[in-house]
Structures are given as C-alpha cells and as structure tokens.
mmCIF file of C-alpha atoms and ligand atoms in Angstrom:
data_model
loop_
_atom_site.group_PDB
_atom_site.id
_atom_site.type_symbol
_atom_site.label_atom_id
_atom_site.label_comp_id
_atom_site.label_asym_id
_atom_site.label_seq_id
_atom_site.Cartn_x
_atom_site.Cartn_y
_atom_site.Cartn_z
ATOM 1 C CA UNK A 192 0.000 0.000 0.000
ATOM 2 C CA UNK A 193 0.741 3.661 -0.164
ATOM 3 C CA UNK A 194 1.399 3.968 3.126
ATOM 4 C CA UNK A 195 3.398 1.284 3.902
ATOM 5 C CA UNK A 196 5.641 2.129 1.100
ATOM 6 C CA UNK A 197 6.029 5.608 2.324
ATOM 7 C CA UNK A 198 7.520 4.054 5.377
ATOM 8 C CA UNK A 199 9.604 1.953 4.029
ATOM 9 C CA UNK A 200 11.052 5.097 1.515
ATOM 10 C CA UNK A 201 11.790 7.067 5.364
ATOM 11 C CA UNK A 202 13.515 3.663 6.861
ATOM 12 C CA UNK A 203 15.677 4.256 3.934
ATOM 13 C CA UNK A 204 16.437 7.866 4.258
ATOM 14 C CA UNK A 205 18.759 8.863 2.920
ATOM 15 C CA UNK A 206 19.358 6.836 -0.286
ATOM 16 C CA UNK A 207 20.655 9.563 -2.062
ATOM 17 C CA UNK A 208 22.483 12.753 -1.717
ATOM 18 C CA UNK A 209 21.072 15.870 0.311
ATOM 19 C CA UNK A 210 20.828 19.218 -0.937
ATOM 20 C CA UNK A 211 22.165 21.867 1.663
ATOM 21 C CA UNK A 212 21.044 24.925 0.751
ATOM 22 C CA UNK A 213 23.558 28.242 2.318
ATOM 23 C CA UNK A 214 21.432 31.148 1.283
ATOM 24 C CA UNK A 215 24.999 33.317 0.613
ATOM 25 C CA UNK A 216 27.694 33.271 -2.225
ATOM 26 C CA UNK A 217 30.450 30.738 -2.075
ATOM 27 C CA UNK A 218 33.677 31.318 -0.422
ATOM 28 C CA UNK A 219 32.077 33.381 1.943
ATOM 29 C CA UNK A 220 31.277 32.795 6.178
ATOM 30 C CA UNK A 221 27.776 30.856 5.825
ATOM 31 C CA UNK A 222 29.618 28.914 3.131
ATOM 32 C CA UNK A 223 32.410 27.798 5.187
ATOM 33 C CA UNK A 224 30.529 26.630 7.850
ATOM 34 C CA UNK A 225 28.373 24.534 5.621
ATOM 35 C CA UNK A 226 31.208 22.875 3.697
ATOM 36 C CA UNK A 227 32.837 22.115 7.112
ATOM 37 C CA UNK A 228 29.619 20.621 8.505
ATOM 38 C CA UNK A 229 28.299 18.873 5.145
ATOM 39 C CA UNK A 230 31.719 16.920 5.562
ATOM 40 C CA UNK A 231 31.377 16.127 9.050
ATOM 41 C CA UNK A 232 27.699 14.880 8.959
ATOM 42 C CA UNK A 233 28.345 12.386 5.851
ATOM 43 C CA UNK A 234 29.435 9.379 8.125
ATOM 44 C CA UNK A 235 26.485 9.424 10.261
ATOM 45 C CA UNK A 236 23.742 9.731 6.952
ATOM 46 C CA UNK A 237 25.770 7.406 4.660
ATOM 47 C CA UNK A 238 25.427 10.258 1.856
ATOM 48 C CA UNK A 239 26.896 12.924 0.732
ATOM 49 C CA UNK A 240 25.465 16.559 1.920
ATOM 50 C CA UNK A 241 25.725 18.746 -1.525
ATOM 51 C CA UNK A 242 25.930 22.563 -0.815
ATOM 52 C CA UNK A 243 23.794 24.790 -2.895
ATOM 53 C CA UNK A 244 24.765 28.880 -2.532
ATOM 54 C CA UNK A 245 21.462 30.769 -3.445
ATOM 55 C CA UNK A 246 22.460 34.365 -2.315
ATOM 56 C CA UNK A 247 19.960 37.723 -2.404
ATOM 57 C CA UNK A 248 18.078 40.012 -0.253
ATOM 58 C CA UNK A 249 19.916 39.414 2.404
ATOM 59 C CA UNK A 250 19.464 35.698 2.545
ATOM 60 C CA UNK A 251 15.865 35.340 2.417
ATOM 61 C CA UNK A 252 15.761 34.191 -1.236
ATOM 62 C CA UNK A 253 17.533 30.723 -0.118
ATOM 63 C CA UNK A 254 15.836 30.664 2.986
ATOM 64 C CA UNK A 255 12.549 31.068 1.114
ATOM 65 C CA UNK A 256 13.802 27.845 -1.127
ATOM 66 C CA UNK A 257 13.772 25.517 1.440
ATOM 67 C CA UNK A 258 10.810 26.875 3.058
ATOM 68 C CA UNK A 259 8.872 25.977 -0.220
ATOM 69 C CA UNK A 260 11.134 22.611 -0.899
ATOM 70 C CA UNK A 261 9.528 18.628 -0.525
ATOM 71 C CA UNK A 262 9.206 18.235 3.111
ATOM 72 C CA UNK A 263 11.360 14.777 2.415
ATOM 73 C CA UNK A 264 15.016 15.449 3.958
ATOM 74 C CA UNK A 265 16.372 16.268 0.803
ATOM 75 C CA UNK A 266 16.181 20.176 0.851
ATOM 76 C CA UNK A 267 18.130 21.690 4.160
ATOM 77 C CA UNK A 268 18.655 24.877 5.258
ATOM 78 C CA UNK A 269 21.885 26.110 7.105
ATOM 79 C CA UNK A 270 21.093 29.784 7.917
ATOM 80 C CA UNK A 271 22.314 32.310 10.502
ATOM 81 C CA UNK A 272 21.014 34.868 12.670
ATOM 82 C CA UNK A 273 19.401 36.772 9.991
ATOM 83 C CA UNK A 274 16.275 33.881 9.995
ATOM 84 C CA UNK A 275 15.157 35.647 12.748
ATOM 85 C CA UNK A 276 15.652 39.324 11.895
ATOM 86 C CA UNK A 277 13.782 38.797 8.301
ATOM 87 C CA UNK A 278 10.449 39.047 9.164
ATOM 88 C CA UNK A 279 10.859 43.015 11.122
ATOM 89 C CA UNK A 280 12.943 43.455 7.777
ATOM 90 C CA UNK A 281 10.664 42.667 5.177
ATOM 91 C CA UNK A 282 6.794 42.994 4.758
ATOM 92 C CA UNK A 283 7.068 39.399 2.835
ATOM 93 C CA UNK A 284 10.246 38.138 3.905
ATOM 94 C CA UNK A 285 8.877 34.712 1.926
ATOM 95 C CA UNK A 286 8.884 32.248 4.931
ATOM 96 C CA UNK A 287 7.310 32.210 8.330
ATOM 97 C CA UNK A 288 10.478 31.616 11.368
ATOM 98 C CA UNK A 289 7.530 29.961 13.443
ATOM 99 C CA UNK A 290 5.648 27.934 10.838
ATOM 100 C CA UNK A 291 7.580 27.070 7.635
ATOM 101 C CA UNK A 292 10.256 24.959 9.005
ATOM 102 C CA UNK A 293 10.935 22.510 11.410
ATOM 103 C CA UNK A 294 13.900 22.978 13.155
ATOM 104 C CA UNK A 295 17.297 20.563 13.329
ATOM 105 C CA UNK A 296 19.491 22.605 15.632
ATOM 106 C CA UNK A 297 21.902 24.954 16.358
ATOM 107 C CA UNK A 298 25.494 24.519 15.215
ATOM 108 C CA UNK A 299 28.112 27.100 15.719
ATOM 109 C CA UNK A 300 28.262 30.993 17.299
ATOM 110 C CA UNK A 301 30.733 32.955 15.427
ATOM 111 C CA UNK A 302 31.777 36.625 16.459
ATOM 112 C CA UNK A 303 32.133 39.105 13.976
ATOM 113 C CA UNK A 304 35.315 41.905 13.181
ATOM 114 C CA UNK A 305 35.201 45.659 12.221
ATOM 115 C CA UNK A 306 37.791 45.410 8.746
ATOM 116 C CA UNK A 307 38.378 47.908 6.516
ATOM 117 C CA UNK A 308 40.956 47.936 2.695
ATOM 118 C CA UNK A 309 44.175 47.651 3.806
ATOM 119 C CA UNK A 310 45.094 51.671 2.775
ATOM 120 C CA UNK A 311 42.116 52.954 4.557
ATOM 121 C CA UNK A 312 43.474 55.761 6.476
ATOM 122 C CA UNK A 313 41.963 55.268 9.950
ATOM 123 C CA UNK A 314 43.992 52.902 12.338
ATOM 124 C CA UNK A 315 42.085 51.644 14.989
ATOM 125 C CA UNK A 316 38.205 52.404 16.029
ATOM 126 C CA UNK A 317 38.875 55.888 17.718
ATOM 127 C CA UNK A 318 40.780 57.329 13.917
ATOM 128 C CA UNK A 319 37.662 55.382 12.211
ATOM 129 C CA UNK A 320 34.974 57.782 14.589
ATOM 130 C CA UNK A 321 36.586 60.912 13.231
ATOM 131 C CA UNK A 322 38.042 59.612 10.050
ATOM 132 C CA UNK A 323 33.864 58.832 9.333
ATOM 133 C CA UNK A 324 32.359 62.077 11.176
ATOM 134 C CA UNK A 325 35.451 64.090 8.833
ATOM 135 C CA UNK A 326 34.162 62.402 6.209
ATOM 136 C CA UNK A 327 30.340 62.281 5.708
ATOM 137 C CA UNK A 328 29.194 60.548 2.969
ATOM 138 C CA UNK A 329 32.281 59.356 1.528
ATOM 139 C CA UNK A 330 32.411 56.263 3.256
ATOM 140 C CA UNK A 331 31.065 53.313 1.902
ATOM 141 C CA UNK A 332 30.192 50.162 3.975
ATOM 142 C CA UNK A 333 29.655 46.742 2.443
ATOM 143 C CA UNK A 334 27.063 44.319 3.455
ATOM 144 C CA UNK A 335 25.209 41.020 2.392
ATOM 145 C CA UNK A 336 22.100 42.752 1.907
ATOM 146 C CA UNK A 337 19.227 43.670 4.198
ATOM 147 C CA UNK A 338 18.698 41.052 7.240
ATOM 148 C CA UNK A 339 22.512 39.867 6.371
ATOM 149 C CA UNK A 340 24.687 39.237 9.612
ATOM 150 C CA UNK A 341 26.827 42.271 8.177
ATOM 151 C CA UNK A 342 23.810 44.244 7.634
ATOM 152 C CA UNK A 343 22.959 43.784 11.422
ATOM 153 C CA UNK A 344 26.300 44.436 12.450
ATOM 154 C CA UNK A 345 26.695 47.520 10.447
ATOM 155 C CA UNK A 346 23.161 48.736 11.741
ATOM 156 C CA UNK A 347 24.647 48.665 15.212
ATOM 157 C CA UNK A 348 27.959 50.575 13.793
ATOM 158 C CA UNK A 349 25.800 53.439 12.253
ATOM 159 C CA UNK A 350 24.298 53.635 15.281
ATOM 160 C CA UNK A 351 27.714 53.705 17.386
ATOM 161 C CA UNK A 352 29.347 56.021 15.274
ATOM 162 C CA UNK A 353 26.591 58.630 14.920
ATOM 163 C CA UNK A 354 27.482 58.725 11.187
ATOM 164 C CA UNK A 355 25.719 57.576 8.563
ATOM 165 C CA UNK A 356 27.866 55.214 5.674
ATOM 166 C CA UNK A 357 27.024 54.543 2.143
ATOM 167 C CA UNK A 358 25.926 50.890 1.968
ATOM 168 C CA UNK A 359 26.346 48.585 -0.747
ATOM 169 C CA UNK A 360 25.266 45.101 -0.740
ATOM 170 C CA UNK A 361 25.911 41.870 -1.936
ATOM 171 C CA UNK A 362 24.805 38.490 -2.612
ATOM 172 C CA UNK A 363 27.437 37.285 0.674
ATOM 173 C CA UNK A 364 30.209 38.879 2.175
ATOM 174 C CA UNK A 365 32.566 36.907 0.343
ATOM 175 C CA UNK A 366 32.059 39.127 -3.324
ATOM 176 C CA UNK A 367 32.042 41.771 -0.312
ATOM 177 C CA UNK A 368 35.770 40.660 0.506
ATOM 178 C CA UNK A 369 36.576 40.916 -3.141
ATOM 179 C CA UNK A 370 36.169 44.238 -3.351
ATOM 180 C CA UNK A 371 37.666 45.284 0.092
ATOM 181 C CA UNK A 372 40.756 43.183 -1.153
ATOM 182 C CA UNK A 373 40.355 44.858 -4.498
ATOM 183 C CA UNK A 374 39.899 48.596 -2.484
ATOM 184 C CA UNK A 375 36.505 48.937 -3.585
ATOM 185 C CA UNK A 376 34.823 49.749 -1.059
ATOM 186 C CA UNK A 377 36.046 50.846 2.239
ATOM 187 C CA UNK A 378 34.528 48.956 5.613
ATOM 188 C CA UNK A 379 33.125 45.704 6.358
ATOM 189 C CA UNK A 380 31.865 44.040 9.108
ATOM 190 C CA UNK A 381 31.716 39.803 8.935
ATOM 191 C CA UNK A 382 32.250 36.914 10.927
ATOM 192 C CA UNK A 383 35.678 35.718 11.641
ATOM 193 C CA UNK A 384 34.384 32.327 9.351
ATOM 194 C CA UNK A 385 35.460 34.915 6.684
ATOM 195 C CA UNK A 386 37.909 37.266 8.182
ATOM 196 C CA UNK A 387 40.430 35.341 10.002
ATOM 197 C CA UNK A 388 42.888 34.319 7.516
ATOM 198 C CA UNK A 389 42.652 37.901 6.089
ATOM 199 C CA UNK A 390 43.662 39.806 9.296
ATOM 200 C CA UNK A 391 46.212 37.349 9.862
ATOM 201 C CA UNK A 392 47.856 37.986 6.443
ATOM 202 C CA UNK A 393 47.149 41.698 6.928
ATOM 203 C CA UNK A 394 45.161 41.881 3.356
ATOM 204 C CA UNK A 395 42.573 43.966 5.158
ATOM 205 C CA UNK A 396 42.579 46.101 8.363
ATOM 206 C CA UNK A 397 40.732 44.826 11.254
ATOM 207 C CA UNK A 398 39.530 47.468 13.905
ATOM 208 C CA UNK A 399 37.945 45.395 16.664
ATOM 209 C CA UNK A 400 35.263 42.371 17.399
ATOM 210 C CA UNK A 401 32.189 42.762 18.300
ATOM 211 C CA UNK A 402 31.842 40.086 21.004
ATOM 212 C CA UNK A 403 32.261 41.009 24.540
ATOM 213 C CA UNK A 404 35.486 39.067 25.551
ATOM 214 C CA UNK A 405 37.907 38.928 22.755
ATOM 215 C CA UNK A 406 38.401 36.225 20.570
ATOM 216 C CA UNK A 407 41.579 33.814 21.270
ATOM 217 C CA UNK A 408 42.159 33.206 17.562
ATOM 218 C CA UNK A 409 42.503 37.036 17.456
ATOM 219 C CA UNK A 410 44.044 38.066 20.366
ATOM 220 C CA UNK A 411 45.486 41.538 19.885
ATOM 221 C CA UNK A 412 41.663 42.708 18.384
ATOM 222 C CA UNK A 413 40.409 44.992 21.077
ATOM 223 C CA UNK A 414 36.321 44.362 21.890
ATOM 224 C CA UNK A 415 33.907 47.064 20.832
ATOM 225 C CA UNK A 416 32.742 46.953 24.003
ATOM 226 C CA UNK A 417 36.411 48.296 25.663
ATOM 227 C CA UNK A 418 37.052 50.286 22.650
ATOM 228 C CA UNK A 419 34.375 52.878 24.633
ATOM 229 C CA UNK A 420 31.052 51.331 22.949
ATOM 230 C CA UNK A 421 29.975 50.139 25.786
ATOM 231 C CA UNK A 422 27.575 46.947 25.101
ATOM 232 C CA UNK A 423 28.057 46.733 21.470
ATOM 233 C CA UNK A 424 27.535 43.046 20.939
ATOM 234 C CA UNK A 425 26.932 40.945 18.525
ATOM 235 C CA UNK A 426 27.187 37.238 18.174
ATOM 236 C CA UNK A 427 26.067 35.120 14.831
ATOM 237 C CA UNK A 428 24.340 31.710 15.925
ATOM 238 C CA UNK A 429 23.558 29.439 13.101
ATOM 239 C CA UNK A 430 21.037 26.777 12.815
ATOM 240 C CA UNK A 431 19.710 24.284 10.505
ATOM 241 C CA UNK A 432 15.954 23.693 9.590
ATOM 242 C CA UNK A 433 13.884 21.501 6.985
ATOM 243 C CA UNK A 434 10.690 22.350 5.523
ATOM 244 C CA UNK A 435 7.219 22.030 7.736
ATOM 245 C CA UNK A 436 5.916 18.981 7.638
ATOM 246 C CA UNK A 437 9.214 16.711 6.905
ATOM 247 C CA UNK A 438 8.337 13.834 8.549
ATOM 248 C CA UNK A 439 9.152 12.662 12.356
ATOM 249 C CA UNK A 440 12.183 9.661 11.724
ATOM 250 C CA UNK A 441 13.324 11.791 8.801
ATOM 251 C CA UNK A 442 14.037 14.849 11.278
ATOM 252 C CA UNK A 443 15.514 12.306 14.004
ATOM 253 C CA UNK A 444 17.984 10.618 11.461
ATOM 254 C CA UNK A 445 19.123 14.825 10.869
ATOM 255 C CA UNK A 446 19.104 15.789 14.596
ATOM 256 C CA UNK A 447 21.338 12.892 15.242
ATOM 257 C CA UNK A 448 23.637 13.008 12.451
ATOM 258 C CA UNK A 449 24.096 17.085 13.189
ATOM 259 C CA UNK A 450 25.110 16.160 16.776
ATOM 260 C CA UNK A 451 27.432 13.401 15.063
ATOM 261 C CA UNK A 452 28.937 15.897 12.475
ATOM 262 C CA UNK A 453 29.814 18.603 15.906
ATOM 263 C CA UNK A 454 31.057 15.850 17.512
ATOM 264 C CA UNK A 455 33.778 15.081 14.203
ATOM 265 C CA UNK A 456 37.521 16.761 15.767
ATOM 266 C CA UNK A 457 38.160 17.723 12.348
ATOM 267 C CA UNK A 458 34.740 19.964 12.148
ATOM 268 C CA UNK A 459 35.275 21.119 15.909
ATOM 269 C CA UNK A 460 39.319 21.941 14.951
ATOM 270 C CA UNK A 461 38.199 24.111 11.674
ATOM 271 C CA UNK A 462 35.713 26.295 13.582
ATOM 272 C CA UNK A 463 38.461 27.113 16.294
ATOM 273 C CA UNK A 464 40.798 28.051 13.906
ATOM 274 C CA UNK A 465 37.829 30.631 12.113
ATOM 275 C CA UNK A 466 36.987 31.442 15.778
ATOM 276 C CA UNK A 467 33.726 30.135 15.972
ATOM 277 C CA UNK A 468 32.093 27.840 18.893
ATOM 278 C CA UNK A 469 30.433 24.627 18.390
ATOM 279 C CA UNK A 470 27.001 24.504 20.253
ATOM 280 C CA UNK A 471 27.392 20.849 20.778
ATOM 281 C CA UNK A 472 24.487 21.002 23.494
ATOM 282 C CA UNK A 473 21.953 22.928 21.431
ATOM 283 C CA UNK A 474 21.998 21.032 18.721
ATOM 284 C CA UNK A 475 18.332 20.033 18.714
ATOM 285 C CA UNK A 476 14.740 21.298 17.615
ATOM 286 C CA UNK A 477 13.956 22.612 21.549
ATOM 287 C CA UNK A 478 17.085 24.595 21.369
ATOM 288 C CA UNK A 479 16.282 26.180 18.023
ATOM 289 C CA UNK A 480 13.355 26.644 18.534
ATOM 290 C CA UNK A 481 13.676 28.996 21.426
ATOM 291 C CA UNK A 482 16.377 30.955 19.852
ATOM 292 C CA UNK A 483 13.967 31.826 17.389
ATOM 293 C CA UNK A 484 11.425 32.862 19.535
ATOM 294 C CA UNK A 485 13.742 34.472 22.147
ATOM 295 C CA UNK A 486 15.426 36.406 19.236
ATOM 296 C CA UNK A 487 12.784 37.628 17.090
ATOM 297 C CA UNK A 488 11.405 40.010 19.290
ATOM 298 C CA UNK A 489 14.418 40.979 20.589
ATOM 299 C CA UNK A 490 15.748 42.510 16.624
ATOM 300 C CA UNK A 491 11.873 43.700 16.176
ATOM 301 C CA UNK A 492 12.502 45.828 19.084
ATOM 302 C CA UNK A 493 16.364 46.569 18.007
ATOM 303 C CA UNK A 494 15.270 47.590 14.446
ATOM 304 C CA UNK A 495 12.212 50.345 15.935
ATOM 305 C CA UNK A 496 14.903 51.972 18.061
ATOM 306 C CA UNK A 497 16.981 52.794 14.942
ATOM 307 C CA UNK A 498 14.554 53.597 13.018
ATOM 308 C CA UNK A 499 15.260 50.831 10.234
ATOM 309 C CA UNK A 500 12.244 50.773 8.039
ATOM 310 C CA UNK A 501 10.491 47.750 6.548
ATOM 311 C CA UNK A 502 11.387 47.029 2.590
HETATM 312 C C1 MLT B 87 27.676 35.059 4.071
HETATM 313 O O1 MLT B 87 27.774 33.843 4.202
HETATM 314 O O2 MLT B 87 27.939 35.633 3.007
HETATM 315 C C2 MLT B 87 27.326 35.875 5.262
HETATM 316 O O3 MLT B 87 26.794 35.113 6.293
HETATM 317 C C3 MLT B 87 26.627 37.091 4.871
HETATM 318 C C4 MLT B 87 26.163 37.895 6.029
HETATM 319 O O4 MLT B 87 25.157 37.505 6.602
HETATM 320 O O5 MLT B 87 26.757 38.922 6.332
#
C-alpha cells in the first residue's frame, strides 16, 4: 500500500544525496561553515550533503527555497542569525520563522570583526569615529544585503558612530571581501568564518570584534565593548531547519547526524581556527526553537529603536 511504502522510503532515508542549501555566495562565512559541517555529517547519513549557494536580499531568497522545498530530507537549510531578523525586515520576507520549518538545531556561534581595505586611512576604532564624522558621505560600507549578519552588524555601527555610511550590498560577504581586497569599497563588518585568515595575512585592516570578551584566535583585536562602545555586541548563531511537515524519523535521522557531524575533531578543529564555537548542546529542535522565539522580538525591538524601516 501507499502507506506502507512511504515508510519503508523514510527507513531508507537517505538513499541519495542531500541538498544543503547556504542562502549566501560561495567562499564566503555561511559557506564555510556549511562545507565544514556537510563533511562532518556524511558518516552518520551514509550520503553525501551537496551545498547549494542561493544568495539575495539578504538571505531570504535561499531561505525562502527551502521553506517551499519537498518536506522529504532532501532540501536543508543552514542559515544564521538573519532567519530571525527577516520578518521586522521585510513585509514578505517569503517564509514564516515559526511555521515554515521545522527545526534541526543549532550549530556554531561565530563573532564578527570591524575590517576595513588595507590603505584605509583610519587605524584603529577611535581614527575610524573621526576619520567617518570628517568624512560624511564618503564612506562606503559593504554588506550582504538587508537582514545579512553584516547588515545587522553595520546597523549597530551606524548607530555607534553617529554617522551615517554609504551601503552597498551583496549576494554574501565573500564578493564583499573581493572588493575590500580589491579597495573597492572601504569597511566591512563579517564573521571571523570569513575574516580570520585575512587579518592574519594583513590583506585587510581589522579594527575590533564585536563580542564582549575577545576572541583567542585574534588576540590583539580589542572588543567594541572596551574600545568605549559600551555593550556593542553581537554574536552570529547558526542553525539548521527543513521544511514544515518533513516527517518525524526523517528529522531524528538529521538531529542525530548534526550532533554526530559537531562531535567530528576535524569539524570542531576548523571552527576554532575561524573562531567560531560549536554549540554541541543545542543542537536540537527545543534549542532552536527557542532561539527563534527568544530572538525575534528581541531585533523587532532593536530595528524600531533605529529607526530601520520595513522594505
Ligand atoms: C555570508 O555567508 O555571506 C554571510 O553570512 C553574509 C552575512 O550575513 O553577512
């Protein structure tokens, strides 16, 4: 019958590769987290986790995607932060955070770092507040697009440096790296999935992080918060989720093999070295789910004090 076939097609799952969709260009921070993870998950599902980039508007096109995908296990989505932020963003952001998906779990936190073209005058945060006020206008700030982690993080920047900057976005912050390496544009702010390696070789410059303790992969990066913004924090969780209605032992062979693929050294090694944590005990639907309750409220209420206005 129908129905017992349908079981037997989910005591099978998977039988053939997955489709991971990162709703961000390639190369960039979303992207190196899902490569790392779509690695360290193929033991446990006995298949092969294919990563799709599907950048725009800030991430919601991708997101959107999966919301609309087969509920089957074949279409997930590994988004950040931004899920959450979306919906105070957009007047049809394309998905509902509480009732298009179900959720898999959290996987990593990663701070973020204030960077800017290697020849950009300022040289640490105090030069950048009167290199920008000196400068009105002129200074142009890259992003991901609206709801993007960088988009957030530059948000709270405006807003710290009483100045406003010239955005331009991008389909990820990794075309948005291009052009800061290239001198195209002249500040960034992205996770350290992305920046690391670049501070390190001192291809860009790199002003301070926005989490409130400093990050031990970049030591000598002075917090936002001691740089004399008090509070200025911002941390980008990432989860995974599957369409609504994906059924029960489908989402149990996922929650499982996520906790497996944390558990891998070689996935927990690669996300110290970017300077991200692995949320080893969040990675289930309970956890998820109340960081997406918890946190989109919280932005709602972040984006009416600065006046950001729906698109
Ligand atoms: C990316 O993967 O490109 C980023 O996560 C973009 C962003 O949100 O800033």
């Amino acid at each position: 019958s129908a129905m017992l076939a349908a079981g037997a097609a989910q005591a099978e799952y998977p039988d053939r590769p997955i489709n991971m969709v990162v709703p961000f260009a390639a190369g960039g921070p979303t992207d190196n987290v899902a490569r790392s993870l779509a690695e360290a998950m193929r033991p446990a599902l006995g298949q092969t986790v294919v990563v799709e980039n599907k950048g725009g508007a800030g991430g919601t096109i991708g997101t959107t995607q999966v919301a609309r995908a087969q509920p089957d296990g074949y279409s997930i989505l590994l988004m950040h932060a931004g899920f959450s932020t979306a919906p105070s963003l957009y007047k049809n952001p394309g998905y509902d955070p509480y009732k298009s998906f179900e959720p898999i779990g959290l996987v990593v936190d990663v701070p973020m770092t204030i960077i800017a073209r290697s020849d950009f005058p300022p040289n640490n945060i105090q030069e950048l507040a009167d290199y920008v006020k000196k400068n009105k206008d002129k200074v142009s700030l890259a992003n991901a697009g609206i709801g993007a982690a960088s988009h957030l993080c530059g948000t709270m920047l405006v807003e710290a440096l009483g100045v406003q900057l010239l955005t331009i976005p991008y389909k990820g912050t990794a075309p948005a790296m291009n052009d800061l390496l290239g001198k195209q544009v002249d500040l960034l702010c992205d996770q350290t999935t992305n920046t690391t390696q670049q501070i390190d070789s001192g291809k860009v410059k790199a002003y301070a992080v926005t989490s409130l303790k400093r990050v031990p992969t970049l030591p000598k990066l002075p917090t936002m918060d001691e740089s004399g913004y008090k509070g200025f924090e911002v941390g980008i969780w990432h989860g995974m989720w599957v369409p609504k209605g994906t059924p029960k032992p489908v989402v149990d062979k996922l929650v499982k093999s996520l906790q497996a693929g944390l558990a891998d050294p070689k996935f927990q090694e690669r996300m110290k070295q970017l300077g991200a944590t692995v949320l080893t005990t969040e990675a289930n639907p309970q956890a998820l789910e109340a960081k997406v309750k918890q946190q989109v409220p919280q932005w709602a209420e972040l984006f009416k004090k600065a006046g950001v206005e729906q698109q």
